[in-house]
Short mmCIF file of C-alpha atoms in Angstrom, two decimals:
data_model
loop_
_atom_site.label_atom_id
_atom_site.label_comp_id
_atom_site.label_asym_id
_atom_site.label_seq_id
_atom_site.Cartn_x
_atom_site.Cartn_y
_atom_site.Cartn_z
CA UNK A 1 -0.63 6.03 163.75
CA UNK A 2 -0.66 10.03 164.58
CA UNK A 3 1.02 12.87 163.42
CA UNK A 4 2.44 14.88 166.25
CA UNK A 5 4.82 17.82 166.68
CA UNK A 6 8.20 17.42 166.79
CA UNK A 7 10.22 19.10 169.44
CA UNK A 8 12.13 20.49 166.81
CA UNK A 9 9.91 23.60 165.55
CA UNK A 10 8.16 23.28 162.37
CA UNK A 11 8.67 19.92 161.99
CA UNK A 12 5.67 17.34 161.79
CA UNK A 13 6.89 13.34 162.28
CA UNK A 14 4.51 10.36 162.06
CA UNK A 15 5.03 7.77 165.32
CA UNK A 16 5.17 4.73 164.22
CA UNK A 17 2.03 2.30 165.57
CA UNK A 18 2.47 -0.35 167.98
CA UNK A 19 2.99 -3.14 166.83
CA UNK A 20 0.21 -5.86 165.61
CA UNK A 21 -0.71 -8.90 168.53
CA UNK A 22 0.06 -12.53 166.75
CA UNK A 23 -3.49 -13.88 166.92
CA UNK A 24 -3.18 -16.28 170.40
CA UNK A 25 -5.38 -18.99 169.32
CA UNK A 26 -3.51 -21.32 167.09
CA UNK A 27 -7.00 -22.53 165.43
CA UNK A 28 -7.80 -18.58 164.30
CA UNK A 29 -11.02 -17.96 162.01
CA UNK A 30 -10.66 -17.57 158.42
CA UNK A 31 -11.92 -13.62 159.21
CA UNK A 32 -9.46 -13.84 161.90
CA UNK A 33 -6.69 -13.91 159.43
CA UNK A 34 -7.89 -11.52 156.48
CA UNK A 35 -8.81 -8.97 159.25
CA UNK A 36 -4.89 -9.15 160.21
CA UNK A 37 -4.15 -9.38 156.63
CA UNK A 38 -5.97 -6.30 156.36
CA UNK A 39 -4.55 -4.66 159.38
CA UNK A 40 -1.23 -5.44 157.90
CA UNK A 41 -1.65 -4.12 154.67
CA UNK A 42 -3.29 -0.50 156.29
CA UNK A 43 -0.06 -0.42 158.20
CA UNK A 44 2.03 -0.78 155.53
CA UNK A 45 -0.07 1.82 153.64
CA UNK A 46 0.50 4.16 156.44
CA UNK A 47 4.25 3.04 156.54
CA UNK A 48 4.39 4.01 152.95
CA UNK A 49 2.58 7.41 153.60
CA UNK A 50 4.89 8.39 156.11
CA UNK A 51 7.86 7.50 154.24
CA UNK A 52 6.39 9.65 151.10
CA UNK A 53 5.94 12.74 153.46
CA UNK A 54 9.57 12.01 155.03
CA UNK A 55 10.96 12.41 151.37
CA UNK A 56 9.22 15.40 150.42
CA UNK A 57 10.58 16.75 153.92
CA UNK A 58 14.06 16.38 152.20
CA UNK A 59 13.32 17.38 149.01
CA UNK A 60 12.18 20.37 150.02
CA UNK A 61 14.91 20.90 152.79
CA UNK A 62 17.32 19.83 149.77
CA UNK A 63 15.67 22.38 147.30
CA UNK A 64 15.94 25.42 149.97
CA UNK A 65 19.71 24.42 150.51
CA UNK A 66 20.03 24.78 146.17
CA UNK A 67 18.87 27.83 146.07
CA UNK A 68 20.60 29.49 149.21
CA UNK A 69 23.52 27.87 147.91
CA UNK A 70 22.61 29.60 144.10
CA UNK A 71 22.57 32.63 145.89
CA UNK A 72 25.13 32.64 147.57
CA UNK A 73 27.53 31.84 144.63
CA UNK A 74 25.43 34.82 142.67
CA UNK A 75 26.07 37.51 145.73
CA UNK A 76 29.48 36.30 146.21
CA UNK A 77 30.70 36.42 142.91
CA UNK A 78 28.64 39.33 141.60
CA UNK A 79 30.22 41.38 144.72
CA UNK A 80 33.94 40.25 143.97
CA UNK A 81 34.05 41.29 140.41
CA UNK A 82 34.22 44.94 141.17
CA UNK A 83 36.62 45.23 142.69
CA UNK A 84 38.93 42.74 141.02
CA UNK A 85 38.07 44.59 138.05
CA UNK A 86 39.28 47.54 139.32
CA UNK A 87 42.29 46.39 140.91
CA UNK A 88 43.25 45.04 137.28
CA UNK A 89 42.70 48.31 135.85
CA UNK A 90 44.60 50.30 138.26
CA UNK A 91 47.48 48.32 137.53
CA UNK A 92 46.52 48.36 133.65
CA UNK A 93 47.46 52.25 134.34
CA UNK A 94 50.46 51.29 135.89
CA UNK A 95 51.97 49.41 133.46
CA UNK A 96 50.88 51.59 130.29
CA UNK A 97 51.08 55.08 132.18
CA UNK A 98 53.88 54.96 134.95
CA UNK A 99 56.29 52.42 133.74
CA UNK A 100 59.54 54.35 133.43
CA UNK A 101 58.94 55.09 137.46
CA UNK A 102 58.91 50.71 137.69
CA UNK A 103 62.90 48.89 137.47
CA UNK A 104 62.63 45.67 135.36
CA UNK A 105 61.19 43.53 138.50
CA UNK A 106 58.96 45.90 139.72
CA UNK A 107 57.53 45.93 136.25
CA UNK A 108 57.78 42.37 136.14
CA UNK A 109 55.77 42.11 139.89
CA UNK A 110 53.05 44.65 138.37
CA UNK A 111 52.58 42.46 134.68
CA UNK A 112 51.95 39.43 137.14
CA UNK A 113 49.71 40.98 139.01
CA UNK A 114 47.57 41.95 136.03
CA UNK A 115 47.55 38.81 134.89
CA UNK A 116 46.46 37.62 138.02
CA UNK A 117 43.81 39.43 139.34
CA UNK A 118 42.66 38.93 135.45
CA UNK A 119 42.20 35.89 135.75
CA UNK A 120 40.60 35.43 138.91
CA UNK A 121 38.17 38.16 136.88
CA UNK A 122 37.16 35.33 134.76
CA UNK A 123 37.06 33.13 137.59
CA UNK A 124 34.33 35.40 139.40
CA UNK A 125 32.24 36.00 135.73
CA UNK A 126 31.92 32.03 135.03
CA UNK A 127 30.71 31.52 138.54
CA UNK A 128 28.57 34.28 138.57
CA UNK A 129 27.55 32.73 134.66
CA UNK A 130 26.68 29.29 136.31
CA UNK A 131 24.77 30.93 139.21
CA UNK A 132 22.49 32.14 136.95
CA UNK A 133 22.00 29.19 134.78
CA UNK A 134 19.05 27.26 136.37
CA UNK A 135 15.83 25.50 134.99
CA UNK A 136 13.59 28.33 134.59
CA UNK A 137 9.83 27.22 134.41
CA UNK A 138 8.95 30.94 133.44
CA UNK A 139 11.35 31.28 131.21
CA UNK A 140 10.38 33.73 128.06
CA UNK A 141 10.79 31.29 124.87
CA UNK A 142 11.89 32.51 121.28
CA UNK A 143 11.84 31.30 117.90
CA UNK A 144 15.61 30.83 117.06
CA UNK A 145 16.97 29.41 113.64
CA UNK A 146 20.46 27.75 115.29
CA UNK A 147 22.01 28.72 112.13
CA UNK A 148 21.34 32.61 112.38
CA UNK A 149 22.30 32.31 115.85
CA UNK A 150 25.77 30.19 115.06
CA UNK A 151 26.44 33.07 112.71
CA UNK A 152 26.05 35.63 115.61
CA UNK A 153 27.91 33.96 117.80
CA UNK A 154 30.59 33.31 115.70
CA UNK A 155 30.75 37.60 114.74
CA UNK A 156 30.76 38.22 118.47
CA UNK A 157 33.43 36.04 119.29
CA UNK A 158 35.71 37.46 116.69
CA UNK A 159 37.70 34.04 116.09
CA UNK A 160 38.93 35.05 112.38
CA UNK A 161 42.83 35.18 113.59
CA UNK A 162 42.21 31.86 115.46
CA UNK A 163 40.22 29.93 113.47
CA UNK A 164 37.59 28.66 111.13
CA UNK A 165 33.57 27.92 112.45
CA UNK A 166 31.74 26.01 109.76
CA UNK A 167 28.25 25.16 109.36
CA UNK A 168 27.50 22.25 107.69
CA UNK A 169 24.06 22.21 106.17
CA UNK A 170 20.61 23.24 107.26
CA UNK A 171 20.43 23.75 111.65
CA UNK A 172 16.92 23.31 113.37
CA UNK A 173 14.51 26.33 114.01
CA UNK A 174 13.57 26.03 118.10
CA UNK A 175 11.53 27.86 120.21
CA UNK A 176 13.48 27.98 123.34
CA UNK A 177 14.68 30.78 125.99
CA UNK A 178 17.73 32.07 124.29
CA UNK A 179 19.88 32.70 126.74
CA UNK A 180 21.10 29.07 128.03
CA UNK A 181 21.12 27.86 124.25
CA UNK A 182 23.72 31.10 123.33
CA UNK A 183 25.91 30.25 126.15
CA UNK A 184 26.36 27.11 125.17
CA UNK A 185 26.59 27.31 121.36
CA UNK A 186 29.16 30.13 122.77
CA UNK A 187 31.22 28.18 124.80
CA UNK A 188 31.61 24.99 122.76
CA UNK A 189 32.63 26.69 119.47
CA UNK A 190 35.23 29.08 121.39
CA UNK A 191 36.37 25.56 123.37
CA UNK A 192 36.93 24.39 119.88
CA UNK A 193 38.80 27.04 118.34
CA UNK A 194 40.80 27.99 121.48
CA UNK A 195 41.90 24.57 122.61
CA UNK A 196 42.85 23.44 119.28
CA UNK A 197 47.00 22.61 118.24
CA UNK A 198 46.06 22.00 114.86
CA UNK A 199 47.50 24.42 112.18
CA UNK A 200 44.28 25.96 111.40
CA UNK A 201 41.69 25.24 114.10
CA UNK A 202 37.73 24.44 112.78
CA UNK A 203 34.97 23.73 114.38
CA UNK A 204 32.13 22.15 112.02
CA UNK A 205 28.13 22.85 113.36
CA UNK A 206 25.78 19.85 111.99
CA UNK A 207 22.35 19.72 113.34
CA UNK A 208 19.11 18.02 112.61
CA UNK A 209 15.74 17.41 114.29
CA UNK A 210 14.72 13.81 115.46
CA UNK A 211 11.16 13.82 116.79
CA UNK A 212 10.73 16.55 119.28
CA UNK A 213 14.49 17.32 119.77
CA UNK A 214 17.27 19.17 117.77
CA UNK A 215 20.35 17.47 117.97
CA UNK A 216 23.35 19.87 117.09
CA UNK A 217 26.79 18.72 116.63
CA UNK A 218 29.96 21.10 117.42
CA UNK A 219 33.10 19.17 116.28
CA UNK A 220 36.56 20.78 116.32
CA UNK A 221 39.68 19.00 114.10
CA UNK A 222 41.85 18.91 117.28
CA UNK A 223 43.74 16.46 118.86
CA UNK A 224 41.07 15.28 120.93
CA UNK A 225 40.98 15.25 124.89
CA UNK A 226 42.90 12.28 126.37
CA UNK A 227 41.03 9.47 127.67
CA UNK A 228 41.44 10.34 131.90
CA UNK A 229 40.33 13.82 131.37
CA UNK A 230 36.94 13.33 129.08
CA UNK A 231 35.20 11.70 132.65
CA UNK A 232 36.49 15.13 134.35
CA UNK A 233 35.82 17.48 131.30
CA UNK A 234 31.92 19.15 132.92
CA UNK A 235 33.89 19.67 136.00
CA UNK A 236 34.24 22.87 137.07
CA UNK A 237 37.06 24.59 136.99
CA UNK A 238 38.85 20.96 135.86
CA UNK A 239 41.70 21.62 133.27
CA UNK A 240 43.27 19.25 131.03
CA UNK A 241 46.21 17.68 131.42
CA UNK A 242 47.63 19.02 128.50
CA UNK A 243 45.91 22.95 128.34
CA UNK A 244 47.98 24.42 130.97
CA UNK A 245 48.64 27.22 128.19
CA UNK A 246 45.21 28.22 126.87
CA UNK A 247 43.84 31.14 128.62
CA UNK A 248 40.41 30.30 130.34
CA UNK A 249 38.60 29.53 133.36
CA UNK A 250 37.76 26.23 132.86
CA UNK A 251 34.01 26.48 134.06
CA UNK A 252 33.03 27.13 130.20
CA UNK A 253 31.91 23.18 129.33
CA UNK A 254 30.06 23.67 133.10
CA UNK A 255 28.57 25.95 131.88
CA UNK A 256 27.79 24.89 128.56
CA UNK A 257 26.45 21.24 130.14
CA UNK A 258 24.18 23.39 132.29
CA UNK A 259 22.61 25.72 130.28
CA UNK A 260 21.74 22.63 128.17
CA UNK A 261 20.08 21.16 131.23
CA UNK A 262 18.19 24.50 132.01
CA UNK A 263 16.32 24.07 128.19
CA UNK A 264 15.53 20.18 129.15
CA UNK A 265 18.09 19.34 127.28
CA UNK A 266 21.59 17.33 127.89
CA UNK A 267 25.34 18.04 126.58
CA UNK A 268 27.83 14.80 125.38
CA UNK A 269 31.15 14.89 124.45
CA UNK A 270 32.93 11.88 121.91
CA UNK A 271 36.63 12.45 121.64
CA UNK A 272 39.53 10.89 119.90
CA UNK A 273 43.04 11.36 118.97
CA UNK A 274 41.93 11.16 115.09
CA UNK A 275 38.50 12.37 114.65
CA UNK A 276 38.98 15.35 117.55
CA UNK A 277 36.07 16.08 120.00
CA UNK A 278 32.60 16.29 119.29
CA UNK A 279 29.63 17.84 121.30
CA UNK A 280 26.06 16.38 121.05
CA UNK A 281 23.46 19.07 122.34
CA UNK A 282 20.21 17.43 122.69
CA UNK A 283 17.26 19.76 123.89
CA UNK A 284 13.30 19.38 123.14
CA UNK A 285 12.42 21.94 119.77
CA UNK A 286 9.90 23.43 121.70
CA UNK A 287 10.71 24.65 125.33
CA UNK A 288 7.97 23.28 128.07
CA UNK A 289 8.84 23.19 131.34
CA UNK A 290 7.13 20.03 132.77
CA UNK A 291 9.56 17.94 129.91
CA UNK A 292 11.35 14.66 131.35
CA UNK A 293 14.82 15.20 131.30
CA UNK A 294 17.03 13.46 128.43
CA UNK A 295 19.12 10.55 129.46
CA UNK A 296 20.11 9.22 126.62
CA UNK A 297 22.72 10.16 123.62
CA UNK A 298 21.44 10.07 120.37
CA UNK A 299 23.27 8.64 117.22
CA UNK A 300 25.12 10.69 115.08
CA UNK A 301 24.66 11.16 111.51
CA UNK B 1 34.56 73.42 125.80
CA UNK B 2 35.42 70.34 126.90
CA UNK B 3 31.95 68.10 127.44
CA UNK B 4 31.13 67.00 131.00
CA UNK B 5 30.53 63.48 132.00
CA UNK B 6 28.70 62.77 135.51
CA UNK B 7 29.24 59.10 136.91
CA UNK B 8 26.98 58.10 139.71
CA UNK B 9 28.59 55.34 141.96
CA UNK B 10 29.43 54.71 145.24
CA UNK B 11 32.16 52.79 144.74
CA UNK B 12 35.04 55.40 145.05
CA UNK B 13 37.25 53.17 143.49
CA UNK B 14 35.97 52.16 140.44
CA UNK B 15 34.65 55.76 139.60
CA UNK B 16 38.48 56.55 139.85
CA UNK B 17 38.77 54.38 137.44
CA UNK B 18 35.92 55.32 135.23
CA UNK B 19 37.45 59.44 135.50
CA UNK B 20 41.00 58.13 134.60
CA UNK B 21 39.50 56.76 131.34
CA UNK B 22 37.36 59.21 130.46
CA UNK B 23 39.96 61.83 131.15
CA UNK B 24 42.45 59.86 128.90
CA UNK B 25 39.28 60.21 126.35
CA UNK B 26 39.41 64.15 126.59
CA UNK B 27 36.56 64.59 128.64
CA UNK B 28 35.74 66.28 132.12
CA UNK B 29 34.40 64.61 134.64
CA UNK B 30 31.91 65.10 137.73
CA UNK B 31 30.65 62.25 140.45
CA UNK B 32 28.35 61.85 142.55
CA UNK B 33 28.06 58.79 145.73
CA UNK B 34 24.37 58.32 145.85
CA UNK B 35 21.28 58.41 143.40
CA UNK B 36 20.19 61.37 145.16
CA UNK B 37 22.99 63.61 145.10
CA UNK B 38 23.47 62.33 141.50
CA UNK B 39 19.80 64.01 140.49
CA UNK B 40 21.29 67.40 142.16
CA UNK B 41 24.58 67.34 140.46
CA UNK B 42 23.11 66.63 136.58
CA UNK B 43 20.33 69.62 137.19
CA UNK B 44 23.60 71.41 138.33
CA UNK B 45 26.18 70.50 135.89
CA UNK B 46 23.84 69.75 132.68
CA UNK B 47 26.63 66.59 131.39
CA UNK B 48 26.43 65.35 128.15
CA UNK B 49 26.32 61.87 129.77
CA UNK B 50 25.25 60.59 132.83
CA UNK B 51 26.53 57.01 133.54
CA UNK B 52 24.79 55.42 136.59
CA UNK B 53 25.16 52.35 138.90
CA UNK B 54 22.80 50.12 139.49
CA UNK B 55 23.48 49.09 143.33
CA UNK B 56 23.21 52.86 144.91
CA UNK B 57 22.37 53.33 148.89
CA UNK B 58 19.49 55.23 148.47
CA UNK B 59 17.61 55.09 144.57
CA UNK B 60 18.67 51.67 142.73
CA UNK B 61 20.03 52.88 139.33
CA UNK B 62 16.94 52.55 137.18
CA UNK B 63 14.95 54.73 139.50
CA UNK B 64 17.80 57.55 139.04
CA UNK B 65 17.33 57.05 135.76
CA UNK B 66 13.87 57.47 135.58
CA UNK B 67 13.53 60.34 137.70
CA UNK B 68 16.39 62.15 135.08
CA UNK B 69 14.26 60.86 132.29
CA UNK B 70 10.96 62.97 134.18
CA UNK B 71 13.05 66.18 134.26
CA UNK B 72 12.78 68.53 132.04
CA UNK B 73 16.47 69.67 132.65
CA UNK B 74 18.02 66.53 131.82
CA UNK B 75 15.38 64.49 130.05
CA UNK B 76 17.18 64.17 126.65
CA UNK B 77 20.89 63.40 128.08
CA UNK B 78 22.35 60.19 127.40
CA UNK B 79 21.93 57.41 130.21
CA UNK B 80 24.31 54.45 130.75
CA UNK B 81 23.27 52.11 133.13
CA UNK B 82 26.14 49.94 134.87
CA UNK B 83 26.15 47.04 136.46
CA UNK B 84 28.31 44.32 137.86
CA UNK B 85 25.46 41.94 137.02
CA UNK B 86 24.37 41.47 133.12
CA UNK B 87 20.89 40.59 133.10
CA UNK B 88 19.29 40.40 130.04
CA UNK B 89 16.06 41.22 131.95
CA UNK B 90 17.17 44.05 133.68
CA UNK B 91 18.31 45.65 130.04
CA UNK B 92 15.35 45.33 128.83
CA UNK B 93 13.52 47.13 131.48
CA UNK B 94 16.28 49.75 131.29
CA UNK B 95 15.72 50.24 127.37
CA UNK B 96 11.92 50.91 128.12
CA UNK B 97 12.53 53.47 130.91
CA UNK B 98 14.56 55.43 127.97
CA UNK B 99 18.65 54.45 128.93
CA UNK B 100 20.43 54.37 126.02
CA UNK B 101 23.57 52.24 126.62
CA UNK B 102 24.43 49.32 129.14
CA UNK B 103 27.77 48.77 130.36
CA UNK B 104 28.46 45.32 132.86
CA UNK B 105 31.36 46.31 135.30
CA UNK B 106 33.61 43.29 134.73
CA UNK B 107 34.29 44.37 130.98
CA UNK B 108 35.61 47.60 131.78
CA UNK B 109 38.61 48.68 129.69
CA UNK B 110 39.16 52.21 128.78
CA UNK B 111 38.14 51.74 125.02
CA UNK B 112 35.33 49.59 125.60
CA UNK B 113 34.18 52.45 127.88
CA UNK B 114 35.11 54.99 125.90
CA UNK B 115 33.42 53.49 122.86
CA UNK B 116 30.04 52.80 125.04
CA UNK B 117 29.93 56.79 125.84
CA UNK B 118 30.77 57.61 122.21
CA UNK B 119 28.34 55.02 121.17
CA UNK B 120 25.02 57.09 123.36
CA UNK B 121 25.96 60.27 122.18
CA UNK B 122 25.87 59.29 118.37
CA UNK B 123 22.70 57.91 118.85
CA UNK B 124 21.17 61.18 120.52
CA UNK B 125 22.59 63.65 118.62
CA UNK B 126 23.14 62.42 115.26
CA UNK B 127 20.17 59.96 114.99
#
């Protein structure tokens, strides 16, 4: 067995070893057989080697292809927001400032082309959002109560004319990097307002610590997501069957899924007709960046 | 007189959008297409703000703003640092180089702008 240069540059391939001679005498020695047995088992230890160093190979290949790919989707969307900004403004300006030189369709074209280029805006943040939301081993951690954080959240979002966020009793104190755990917090409780046909959308925050996690709960008294969409719902850019009216990208529960990743953590959604939909966010209290992910959902209270 | 703002971008586009809003705000306003002829213009002009890109194609934006932080001339006028990239990171190296207000590209609307500029110069001059 030798490791040799590929043709292909940079590329180092084990050749696999000729293969072992059947012993020709029929009557072989006892040490006869255990040196083949032997021989056999090296082999295969080399076999294994080779196959180990094969998969790192395309791991790594795999893990350069991420990143370009990362980057891409950062440089791409980070350069197209610009200027669909300021296409959207200009005809902003258009419609507010220069109107009475527009007849009805022309004003009509102009409106549509606002709300266009708008949302193709939104389009271009998300994905430049979910570029950027990664597993960070470096991250910076803080000390967070969820509760202080739900309340900030809730004043940035300004949801008062939509809709009701309450917390329901004590949330966990973490020590996490804030930004993924924000976004997502963010996302789910304006999903839960925003998406909501009942008369006066809530979304209820539970939360309690079970071992080294904080489980959080964000629950909304909708009508629940049906059945063929929940498999679709941390999809990017899917849409529900029935939301074709709400305003949004549809990369927010991407997002939120992945930011929940990026702090170890995971992201689960329950949903119903009658009890609505409900978000578990699992995530280790304390931030490390060697954790196992989590695989599995835990219980609710 | 009416207060001069100085925008430093090289994206003639989007500083026409930037004047059209501040204009509508009752201000004058200068610009400038690279960090370097930005530096010339605010020892020139002496604006009450300076609001400056971060992707320039010469000085990135938070070396403009440190070299108008080392002048004498304009050492105590109110930065804004914008970006088409919010980066928590990149704020916070921005606050400790002295800018006083951070405004990401894709939010732009003329009062958010607006309110950003009004926002720096309350903190410098009444603070």
């Amino acid at each position: 067995l030798a490791l040799r240069r590929d043709p292909t540059p940079g590329l180092l391939r084990w050749l696999t070893p000729p293969p072992i001679a059947p012993p020709t005498n029929e009557r072989a020695s006892e040490d006869d057989r255990l040196r083949l047995a032997l021989e056999r088992e090296r082999t295969r230890a080399l076999e294994l080697e080779a196959y180990a160093f094969r998969l790192e190979e395309a791991r790594a290949r795999l893990e350069e292809a991420n990143v370009e790919l990362e980057g891409f989707a950062f440089a791409a969307s980070h350069d197209l927001g610009t200027p669909l900004r300021t296409v959207e403004g200009y005809a902003e300006l258009l419609l507010i400032g220069h109107s009475e030189g527009l007849d009805p369709i022309g004003y009509d074209l102009v409106e549509r082309l606002h709300q266009t280029t708008g949302r193709l805006r939104r389009y271009v943040h998300d994905l430049l959002v979910l570029s950027r939301m990664r597993p960070d081993p470096t991250a910076v951690t803080k000390v967070m109560a969820i509760g202080e954080l739900v309340a900030d959240v809730v004043s940035d979002l300004n949801l008062g004319q939509f809709g009701d966020v309450v917390v329901s009793g004590e949330l966990p104190v973490v020590e996490v990097p804030p930004t993924p755990i924000r976004q997502a917090l963010q996302n789910l409780i304006e999903n839960g307002i925003k998406h909501n046909r009942s008369p006066r959308p809530t979304v209820t925050v539970r939360g309690e610590t079970d071992g080294g996690l904080a489980v959080i709960w964000v629950g909304d008294n909708g009508t629940g997501i049906a059945e063929r969409d929940q498999a679709t719902v941390f999809d990017l850019f899917a849409r529900g069957s029935d939301t074709q009216a709400v305003d949004g990208s549809g990369a927010g529960l991407t997002i939120a899924r992945r930011a929940l990743r990026a702090l170890g953590g995971e992201l689960w959604i329950t949903s119903s007709s009658e009890r609505g939909t409900v978000f578990t966010l699992a995530f280790p209290i304390r931030f490390r960046a060697d954790l196992p992910r989590i695989a599995r959902e835990p219980g609710e209270i | 007189m009416v207060p001069l703002i100085l925008i430093i971008d090289d994206d003639a586009d989007y500083a026409l959008l930037l004047t059209i809003y501040l204009e509508q705000g009752g201000y004058r306003v200068a610009t400038a297409r690279s960090g370097l002829d930005g530096l010339q213009a605010a020892l020139r002009l002496s604006p009450v703000v300076v609001t400056v890109d971060y992707r320039l194609p010469d000085l990135n934006g938070l070396e403009v703003c440190q070299e108008l932080r080392a002048s004498e001339a304009t050492g105590e006028v109110p930065l804004i640092l914008v970006t088409g990239n919010p980066q928590p990171e990149l704020e916070e190296k921005a606050r400790a180089i002295g800018v006083d207000g951070f405004f990401y590209k894709l939010d732009l609307t003329a009062s958010a702008f607006l309110a950003t500029v009004e926002q720096v110069l309350r903190r410098r001059f009444v603070a």
